[in-house]
Coordinates of C-alpha atoms and ligand atoms in Angstrom, one line a residue:
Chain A
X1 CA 6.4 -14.8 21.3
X2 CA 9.0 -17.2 21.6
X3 CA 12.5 -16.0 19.7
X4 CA 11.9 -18.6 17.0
X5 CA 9.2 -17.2 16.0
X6 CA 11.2 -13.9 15.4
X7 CA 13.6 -15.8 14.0
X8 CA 12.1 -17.6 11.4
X9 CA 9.9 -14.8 9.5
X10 CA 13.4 -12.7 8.8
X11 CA 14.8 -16.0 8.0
X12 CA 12.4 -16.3 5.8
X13 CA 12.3 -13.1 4.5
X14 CA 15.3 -13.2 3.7
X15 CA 16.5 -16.9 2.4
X16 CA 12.8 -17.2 1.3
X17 CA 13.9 -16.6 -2.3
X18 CA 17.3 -17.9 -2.2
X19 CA 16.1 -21.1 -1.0
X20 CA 13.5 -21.1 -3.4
X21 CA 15.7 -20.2 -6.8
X22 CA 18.3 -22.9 -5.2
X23 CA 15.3 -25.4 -5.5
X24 CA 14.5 -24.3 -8.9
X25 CA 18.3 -24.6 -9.8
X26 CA 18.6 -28.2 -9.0
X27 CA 15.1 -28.8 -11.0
X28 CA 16.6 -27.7 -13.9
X29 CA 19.9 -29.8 -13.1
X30 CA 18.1 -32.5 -12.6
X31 CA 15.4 -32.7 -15.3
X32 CA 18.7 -32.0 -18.0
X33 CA 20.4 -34.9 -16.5
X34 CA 17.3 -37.3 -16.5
X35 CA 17.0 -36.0 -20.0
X36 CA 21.4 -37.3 -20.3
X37 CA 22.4 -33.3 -20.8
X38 CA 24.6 -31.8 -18.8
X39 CA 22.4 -29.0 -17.9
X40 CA 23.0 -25.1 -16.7
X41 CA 24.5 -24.0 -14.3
X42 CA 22.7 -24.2 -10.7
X43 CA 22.8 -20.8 -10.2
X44 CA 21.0 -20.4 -14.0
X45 CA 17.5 -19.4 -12.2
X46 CA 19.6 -16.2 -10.7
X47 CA 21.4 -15.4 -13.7
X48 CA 18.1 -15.1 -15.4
X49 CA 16.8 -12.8 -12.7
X50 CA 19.9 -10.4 -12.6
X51 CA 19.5 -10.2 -16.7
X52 CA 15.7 -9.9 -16.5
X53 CA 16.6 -7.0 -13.9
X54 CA 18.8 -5.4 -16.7
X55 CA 16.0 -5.3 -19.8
X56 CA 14.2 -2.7 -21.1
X57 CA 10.9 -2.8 -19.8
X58 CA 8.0 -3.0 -22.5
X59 CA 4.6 -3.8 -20.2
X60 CA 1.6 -4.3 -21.9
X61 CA 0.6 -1.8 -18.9
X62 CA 1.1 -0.3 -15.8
X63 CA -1.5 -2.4 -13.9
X64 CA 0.4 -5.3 -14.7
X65 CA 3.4 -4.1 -12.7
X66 CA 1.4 -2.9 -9.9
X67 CA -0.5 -6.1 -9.8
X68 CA 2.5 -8.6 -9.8
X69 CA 4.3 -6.7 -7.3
X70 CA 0.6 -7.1 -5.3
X71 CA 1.6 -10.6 -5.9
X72 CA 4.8 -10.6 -4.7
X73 CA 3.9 -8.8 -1.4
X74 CA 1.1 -10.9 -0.4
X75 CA 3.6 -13.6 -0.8
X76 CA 5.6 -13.1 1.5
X77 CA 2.9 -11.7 3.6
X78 CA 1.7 -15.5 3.6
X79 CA 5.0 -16.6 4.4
X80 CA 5.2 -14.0 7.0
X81 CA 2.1 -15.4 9.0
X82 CA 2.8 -18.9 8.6
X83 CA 6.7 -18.8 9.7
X84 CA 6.2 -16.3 12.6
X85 CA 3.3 -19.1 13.8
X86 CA 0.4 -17.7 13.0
X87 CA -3.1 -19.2 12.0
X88 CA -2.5 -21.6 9.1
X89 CA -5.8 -21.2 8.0
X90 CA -5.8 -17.3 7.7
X91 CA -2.3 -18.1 6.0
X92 CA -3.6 -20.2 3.5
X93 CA -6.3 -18.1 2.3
X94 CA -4.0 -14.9 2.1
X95 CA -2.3 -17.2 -0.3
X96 CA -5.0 -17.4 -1.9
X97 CA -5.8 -13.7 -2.7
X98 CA -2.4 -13.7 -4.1
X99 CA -3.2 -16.2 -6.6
X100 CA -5.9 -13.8 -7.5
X101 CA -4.0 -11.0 -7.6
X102 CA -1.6 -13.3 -9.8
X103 CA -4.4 -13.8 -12.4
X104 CA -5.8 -10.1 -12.0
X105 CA -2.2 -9.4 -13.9
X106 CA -2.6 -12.1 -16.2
X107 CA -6.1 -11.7 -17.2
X108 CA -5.8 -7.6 -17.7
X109 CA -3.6 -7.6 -20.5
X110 CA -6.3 -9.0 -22.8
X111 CA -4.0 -11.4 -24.7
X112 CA -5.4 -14.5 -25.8
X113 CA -3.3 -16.4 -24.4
X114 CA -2.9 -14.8 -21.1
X115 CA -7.1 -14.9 -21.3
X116 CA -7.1 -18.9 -21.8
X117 CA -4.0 -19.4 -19.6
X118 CA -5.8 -17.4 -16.8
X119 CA -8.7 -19.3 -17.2
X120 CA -7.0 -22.4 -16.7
X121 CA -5.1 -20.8 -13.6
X122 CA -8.3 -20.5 -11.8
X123 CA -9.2 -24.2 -12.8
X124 CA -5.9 -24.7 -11.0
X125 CA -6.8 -23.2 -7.9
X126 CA -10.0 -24.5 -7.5
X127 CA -8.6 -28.1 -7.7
X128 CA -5.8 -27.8 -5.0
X129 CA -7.8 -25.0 -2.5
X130 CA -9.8 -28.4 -1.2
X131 CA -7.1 -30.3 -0.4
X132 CA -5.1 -27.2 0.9
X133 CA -8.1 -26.3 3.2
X134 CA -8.8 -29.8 4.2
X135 CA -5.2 -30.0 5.3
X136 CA -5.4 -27.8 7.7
X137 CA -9.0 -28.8 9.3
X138 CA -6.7 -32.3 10.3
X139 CA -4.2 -30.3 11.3
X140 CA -6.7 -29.1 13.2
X141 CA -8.6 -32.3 14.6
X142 CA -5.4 -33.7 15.4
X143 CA -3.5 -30.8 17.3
X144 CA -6.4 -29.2 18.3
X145 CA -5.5 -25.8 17.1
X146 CA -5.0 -24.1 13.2
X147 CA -2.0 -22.1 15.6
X148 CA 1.5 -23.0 13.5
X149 CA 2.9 -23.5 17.4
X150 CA 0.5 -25.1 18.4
X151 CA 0.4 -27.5 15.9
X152 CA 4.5 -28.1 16.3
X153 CA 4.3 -28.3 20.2
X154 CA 1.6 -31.3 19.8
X155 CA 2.7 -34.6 21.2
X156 CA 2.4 -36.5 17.8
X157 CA 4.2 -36.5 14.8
X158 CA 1.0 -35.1 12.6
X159 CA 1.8 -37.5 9.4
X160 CA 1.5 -40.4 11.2
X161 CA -1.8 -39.0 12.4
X162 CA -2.6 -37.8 8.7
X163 CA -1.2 -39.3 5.8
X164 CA -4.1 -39.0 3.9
X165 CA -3.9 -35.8 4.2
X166 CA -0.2 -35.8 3.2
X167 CA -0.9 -37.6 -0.2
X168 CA -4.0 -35.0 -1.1
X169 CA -1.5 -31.9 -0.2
X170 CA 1.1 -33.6 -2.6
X171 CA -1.6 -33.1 -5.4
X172 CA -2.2 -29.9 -4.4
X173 CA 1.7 -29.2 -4.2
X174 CA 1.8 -30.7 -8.1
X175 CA -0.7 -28.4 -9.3
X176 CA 1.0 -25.1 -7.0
X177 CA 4.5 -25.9 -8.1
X178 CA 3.5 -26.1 -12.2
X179 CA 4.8 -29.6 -12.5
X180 CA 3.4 -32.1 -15.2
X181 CA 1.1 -33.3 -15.7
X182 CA -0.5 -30.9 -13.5
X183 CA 1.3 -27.9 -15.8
X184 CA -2.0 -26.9 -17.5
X185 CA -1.6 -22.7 -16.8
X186 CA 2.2 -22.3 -17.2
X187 CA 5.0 -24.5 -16.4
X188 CA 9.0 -25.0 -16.8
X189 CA 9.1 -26.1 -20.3
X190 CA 7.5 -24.3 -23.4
X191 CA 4.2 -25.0 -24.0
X192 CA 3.0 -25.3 -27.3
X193 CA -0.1 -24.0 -27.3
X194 CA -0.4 -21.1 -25.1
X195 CA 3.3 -20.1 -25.7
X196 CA 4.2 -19.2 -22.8
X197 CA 1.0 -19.5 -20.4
X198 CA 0.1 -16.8 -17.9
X199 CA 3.9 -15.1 -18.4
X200 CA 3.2 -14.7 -22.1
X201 CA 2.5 -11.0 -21.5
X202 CA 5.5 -11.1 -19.0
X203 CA 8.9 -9.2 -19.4
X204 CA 12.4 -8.0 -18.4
X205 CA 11.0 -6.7 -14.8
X206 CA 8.0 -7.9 -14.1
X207 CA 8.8 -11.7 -14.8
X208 CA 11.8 -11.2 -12.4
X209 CA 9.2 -10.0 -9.9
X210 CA 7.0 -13.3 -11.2
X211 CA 10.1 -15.3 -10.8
X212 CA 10.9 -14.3 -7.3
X213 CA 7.3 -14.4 -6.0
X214 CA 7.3 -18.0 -7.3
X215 CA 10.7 -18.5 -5.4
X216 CA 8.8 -17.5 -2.2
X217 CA 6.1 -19.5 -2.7
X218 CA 8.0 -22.7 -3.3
X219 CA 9.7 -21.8 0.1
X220 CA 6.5 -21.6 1.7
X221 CA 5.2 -24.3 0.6
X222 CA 8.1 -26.5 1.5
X223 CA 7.6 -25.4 4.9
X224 CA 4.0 -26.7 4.8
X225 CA 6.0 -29.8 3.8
X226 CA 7.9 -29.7 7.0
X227 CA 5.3 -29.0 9.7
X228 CA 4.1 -32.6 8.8
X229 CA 7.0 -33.9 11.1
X230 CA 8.6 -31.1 12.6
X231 CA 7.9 -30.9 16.5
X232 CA 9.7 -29.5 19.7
X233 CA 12.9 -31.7 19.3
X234 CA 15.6 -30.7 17.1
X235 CA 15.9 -34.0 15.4
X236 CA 12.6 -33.2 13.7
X237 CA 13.8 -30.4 12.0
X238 CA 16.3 -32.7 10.5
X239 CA 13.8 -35.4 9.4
X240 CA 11.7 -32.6 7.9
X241 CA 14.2 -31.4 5.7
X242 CA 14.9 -35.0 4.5
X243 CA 10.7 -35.2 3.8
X244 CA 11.1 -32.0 2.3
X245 CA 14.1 -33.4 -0.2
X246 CA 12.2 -36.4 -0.5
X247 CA 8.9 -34.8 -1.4
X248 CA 11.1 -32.1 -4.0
X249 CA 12.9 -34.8 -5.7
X250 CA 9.7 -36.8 -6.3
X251 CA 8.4 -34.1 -7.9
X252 CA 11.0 -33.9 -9.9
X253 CA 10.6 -37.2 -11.0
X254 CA 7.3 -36.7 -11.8
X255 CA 7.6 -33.3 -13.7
X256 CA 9.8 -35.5 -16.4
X257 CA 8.1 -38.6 -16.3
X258 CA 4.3 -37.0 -16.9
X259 CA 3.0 -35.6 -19.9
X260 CA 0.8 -32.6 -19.6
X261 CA -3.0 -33.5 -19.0
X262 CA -6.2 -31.4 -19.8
X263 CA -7.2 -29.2 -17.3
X264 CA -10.9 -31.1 -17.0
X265 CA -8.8 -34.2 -16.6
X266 CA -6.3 -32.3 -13.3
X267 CA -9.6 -31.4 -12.4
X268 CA -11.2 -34.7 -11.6
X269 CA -8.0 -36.5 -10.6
X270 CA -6.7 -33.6 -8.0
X271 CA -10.4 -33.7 -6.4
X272 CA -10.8 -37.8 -7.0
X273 CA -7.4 -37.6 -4.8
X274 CA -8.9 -35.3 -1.9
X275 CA -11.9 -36.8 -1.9
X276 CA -10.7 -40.0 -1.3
X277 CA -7.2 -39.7 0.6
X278 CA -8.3 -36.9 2.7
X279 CA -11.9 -37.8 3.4
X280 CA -10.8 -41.3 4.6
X281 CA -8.3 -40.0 6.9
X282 CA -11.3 -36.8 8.2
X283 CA -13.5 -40.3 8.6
X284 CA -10.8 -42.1 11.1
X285 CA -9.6 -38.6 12.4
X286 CA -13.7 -38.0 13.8
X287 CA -14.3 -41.8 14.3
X288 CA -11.0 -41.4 16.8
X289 CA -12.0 -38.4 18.6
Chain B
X1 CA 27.7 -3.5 -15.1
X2 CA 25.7 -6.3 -14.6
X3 CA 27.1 -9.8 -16.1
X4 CA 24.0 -10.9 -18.2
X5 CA 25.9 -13.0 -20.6
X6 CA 25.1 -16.4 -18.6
X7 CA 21.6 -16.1 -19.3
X8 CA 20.9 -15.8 -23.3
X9 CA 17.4 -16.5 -24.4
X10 CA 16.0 -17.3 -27.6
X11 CA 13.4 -16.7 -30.1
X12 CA 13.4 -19.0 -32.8
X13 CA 11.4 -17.8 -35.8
X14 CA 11.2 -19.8 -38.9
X15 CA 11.0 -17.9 -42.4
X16 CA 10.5 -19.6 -45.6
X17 CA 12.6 -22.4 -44.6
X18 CA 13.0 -25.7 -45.9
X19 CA 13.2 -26.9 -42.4
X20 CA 16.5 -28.4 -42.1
X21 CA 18.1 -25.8 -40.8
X22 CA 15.0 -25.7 -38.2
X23 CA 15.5 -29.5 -37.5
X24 CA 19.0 -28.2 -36.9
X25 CA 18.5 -25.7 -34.5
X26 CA 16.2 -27.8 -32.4
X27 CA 19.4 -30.7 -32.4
X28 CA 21.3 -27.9 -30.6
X29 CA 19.1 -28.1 -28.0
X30 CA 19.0 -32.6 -27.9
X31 CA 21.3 -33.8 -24.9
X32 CA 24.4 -34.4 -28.2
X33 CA 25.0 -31.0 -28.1
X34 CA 22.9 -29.3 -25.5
X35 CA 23.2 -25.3 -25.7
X36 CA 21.1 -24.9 -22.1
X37 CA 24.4 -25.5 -20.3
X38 CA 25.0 -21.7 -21.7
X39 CA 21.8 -20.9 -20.2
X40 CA 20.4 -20.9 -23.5
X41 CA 16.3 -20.9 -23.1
X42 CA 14.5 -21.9 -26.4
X43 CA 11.4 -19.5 -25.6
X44 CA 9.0 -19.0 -27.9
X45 CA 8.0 -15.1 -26.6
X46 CA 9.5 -11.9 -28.2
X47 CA 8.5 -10.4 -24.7
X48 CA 11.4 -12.3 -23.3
X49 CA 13.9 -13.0 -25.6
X50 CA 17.5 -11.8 -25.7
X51 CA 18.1 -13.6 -29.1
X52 CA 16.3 -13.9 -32.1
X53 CA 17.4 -16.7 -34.3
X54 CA 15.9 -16.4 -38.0
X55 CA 16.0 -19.5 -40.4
X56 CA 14.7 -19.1 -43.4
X57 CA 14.8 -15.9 -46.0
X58 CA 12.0 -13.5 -45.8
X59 CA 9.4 -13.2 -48.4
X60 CA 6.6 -10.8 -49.0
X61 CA 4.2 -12.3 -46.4
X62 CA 6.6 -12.7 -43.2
X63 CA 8.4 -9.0 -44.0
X64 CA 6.4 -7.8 -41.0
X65 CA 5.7 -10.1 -39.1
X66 CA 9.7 -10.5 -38.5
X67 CA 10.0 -7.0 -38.3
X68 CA 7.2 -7.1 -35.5
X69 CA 9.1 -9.6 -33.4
X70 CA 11.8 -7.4 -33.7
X71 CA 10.1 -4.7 -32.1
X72 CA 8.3 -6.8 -29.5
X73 CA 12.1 -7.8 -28.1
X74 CA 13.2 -5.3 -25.2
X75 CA 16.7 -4.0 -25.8
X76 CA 19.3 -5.1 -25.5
X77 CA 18.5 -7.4 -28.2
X78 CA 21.1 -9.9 -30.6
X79 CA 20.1 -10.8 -34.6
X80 CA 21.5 -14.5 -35.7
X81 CA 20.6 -15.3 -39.0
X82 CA 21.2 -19.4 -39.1
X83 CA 21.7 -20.8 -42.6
X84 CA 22.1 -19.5 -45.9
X85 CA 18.5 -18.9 -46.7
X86 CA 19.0 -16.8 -43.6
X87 CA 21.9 -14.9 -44.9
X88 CA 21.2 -14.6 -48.2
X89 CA 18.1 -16.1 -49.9
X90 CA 19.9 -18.8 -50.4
X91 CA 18.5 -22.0 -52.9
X92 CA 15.3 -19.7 -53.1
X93 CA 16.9 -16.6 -53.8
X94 CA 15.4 -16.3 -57.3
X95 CA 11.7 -17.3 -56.0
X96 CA 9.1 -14.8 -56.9
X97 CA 8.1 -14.0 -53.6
X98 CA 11.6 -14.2 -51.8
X99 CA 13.1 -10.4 -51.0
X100 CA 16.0 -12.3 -49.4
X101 CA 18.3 -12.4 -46.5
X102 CA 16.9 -12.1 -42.9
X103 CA 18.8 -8.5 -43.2
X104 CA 15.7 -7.3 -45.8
X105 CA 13.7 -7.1 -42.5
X106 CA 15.8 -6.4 -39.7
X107 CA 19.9 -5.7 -39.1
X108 CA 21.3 -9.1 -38.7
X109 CA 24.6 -9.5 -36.4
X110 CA 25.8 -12.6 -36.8
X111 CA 25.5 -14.7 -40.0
X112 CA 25.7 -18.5 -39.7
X113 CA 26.2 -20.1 -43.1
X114 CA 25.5 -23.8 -43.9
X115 CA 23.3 -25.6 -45.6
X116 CA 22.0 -26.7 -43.8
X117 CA 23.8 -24.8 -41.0
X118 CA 25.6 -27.4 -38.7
X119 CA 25.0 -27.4 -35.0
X120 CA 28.3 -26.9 -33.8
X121 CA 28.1 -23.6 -36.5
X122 CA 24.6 -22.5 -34.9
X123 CA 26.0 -23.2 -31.1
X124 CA 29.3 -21.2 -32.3
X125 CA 26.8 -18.4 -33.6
X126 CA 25.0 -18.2 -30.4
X127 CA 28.2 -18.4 -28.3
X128 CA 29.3 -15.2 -30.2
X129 CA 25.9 -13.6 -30.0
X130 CA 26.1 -13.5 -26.1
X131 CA 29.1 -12.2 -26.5
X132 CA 27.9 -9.1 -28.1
X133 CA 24.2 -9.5 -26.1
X134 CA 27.1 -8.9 -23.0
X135 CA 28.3 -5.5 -24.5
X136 CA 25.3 -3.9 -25.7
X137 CA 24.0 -4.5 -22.3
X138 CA 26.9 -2.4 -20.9
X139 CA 26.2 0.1 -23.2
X140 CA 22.4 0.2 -22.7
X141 CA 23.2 -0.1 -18.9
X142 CA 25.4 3.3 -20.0
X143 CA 23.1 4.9 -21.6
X144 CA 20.2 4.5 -18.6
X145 CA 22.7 5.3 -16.0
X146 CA 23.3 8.9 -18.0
X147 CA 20.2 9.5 -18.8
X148 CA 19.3 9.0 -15.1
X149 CA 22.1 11.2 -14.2
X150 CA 21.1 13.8 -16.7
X151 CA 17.3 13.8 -15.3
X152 CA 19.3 14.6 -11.6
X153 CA 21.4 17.4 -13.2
X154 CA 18.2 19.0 -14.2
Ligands
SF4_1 S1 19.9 -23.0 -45.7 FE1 19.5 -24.9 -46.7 S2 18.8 -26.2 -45.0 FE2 18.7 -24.2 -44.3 S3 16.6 -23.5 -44.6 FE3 17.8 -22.9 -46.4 S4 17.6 -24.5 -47.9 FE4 17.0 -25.3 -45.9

């Protein structure tokens, strides 16, 4: 185990949620001055933790708490695995089973709208797990190894190898970071028709526990962002960040330029997209081999 | 004592308005006057609301369900009643099925008059609303902390 691998799991650990309400912060500055507001503060997401913290807790029920905190743990558990250079694979599907733990809390409380909204939260997961999985079988064909390491030591910069790939992950990363028009379970700005979405039946406590969970994952995510060109050299690292500010700010962009679709709709488009962007580039990968 | 003030979210619920002062409260929001640079959150859950803005007065139909959102808020928990409708009754005051003020159903703190109630006003409420959202979050902060400290003594 090389230190960086020690390194970067505490790092993450640790900044994980930081980095990840930080990134949230300049959303919501951002979207307010695309909209010509001025906007909160960028420390708002925080602030809204520390208060949520400070509420009475009314849960619908216990299981809820226990569930989200599942959430929460397997979270970083996935973040764990990936940033200490572990298989991506096996990271990506632990993420996965914190999604389901994610709608296990939703769907428990029996609400209509959590029932609808964790409906639709499924529908969200099937559409991006493709192109999530998919990912990582090119980063596979290209570095020859699902090993985070092994994958950063390889002499190629992987998106030149697999942009198709690329664009199908930034569908995926629509639908997993709740931006329009991919919003359909619960995003950033009130819904109208499900009130609130999957958080409906969310408060004081356990949305903080929501909220930071979502931090991490946005951290992860980003990171997945940044193995596309991170290598060996330590210039990479700086020309993944800029991807990574890149990729952030586009969706951005997008979240206020898009109007929320149905979910049948995300549906076809996300797996239209992974079909054909990462299915082309699987074709050249095996054609190349 | 935990700062909570910078992070003041609201539940609008609209009583037997005419709307204006609705149309108002949803202005204060619009980039002229913006309230989320207070942190202000327009959400539309009791669960997680800090603030519940009533427009409107209550009549025999919405009695309970205001007093149900009421009880759905966690403490610590802030009344603005926005508009005289709101405070009073208002223009329907004298309507057979009006009981009132937003105070019939639930104890109002801060009353915003106007009819309709102006933005700057409603903004001015709210901005005195976190003000008092602040304190009785000390004191519910207070009144955890002895009650935890009391459980110890035992
Ligand atoms: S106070 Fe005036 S503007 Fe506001 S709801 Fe009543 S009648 Fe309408």
């Amino acid at each position: 185990m090389s230190p960086i691998q020690i390194i970067f799991p505490i790092l993450f650990v640790i900044l994980g949620p930081f980095v990840g309400g930080l990134m949230d912060g300049i959303d919501r500055k951002l979207s307010a001055r695309l909209q010509g507001r001025i906007g909160p503060s960028i420390l708002q997401p925080f602030y809204d933790v520390r208060k949520l913290m400070n509420k009475q807790v009314i849960g619908v029920n216990r299981a809820q708490y226990a569930l989200l905190l599942s959430y929460l743990l397997l979270m970083i558990v996935t973040g764990l695995l990936f940033f200490s250079g572990s298989d991506i694979l096996m990271s990506v599907f632990v993420l996965s089973t914190a999604s389901i733990f994610l709608y296990f809390a939703v769907v428990e409380t029996g609400s209509p709208y959590n029932t609808i909204a964790s409906n639709r939260e499924l529908v969200q997961i099937m559409a991006y797990e493709p192109a999530v999985i998919l990912m990582c079988v090119g980063f596979y064909l290209v570095a020859g190894s699902f090993n985070v390491p092994d994958i950063m030591q390889s002499e190629t910069i992987m998106i030149t190898r697999m942009p198709g790939f690329f664009i199908a992950f930034l569908f995926a990363l629509a639908v997993k970071l709740r931006k329009s028009p991919f919003d359909v379970s619960t995003g950033h700005h009130a819904h109208q028709e499900l009130v609130q979405g999957i958080k409906t039946e969310m408060g004081a406590r356990n949305l903080a526990i929501f909220q930071i969970a979502e931090w991490y994952e946005s951290a992860l995510l980003m990171g997945m962002v940044a193995l596309f060109i991170v290598d060996r050299r330590p210039l990479s690292f700086f020309f993944g960040a800029l991807l990574v500010l890149a990729v952030y700010l586009f969706m951005i962009l997008l979240d206020n330029t898009a109007a929320r679709i149905k979910y049948t709709k995300m549906l076809k488009i996300v797996w239209i997209a992974t079909i054909l962007f990462s299915g082309l580039n699987l074709l050249v990968l095996m054609l190349m081999r | 004592m935990a700062k909570v003030k910078e992070s003041p979210w609201v539940l609008h619920y609209d009583g037997s308005s005419c709307n204006g002062c609705d149309i108002e409260v949803l202005a204060s929001l619009t980039p002229v006057y913006d309230a989320e640079r207070f942190g202000v959150v327009n959400t539309g859950d009791p669960l997680q609301a800090d603030i519940l803005l009533i427009t409107g007065g209550i009549n025999t139909q919405n009695l309970s369900v205001v007093k149900q959102l009421y009880d759905q808020m966690p403490r610590p928990k802030v009344v603005v009643a926005v508009g005289t409708c709101a405070c009073t009754g208002g223009i329907f005051k004298e309507c057979y099925n009006i009981l009132g003020g937003a105070d019939k159903a639930v104890p109002v703190d801060i009353y915003v008059p106007g009819c309709a109630a102006r933005p700057q006003s409603i903004i001015d409420g709210i901005v005195q609303a976190v003000e008092l959202f602040q304190k009785r979050s000390d004191e519910h902060d207070a009144a955890v902390a002895a009650a935890k400290s009391g459980t110890q003594a035992k």
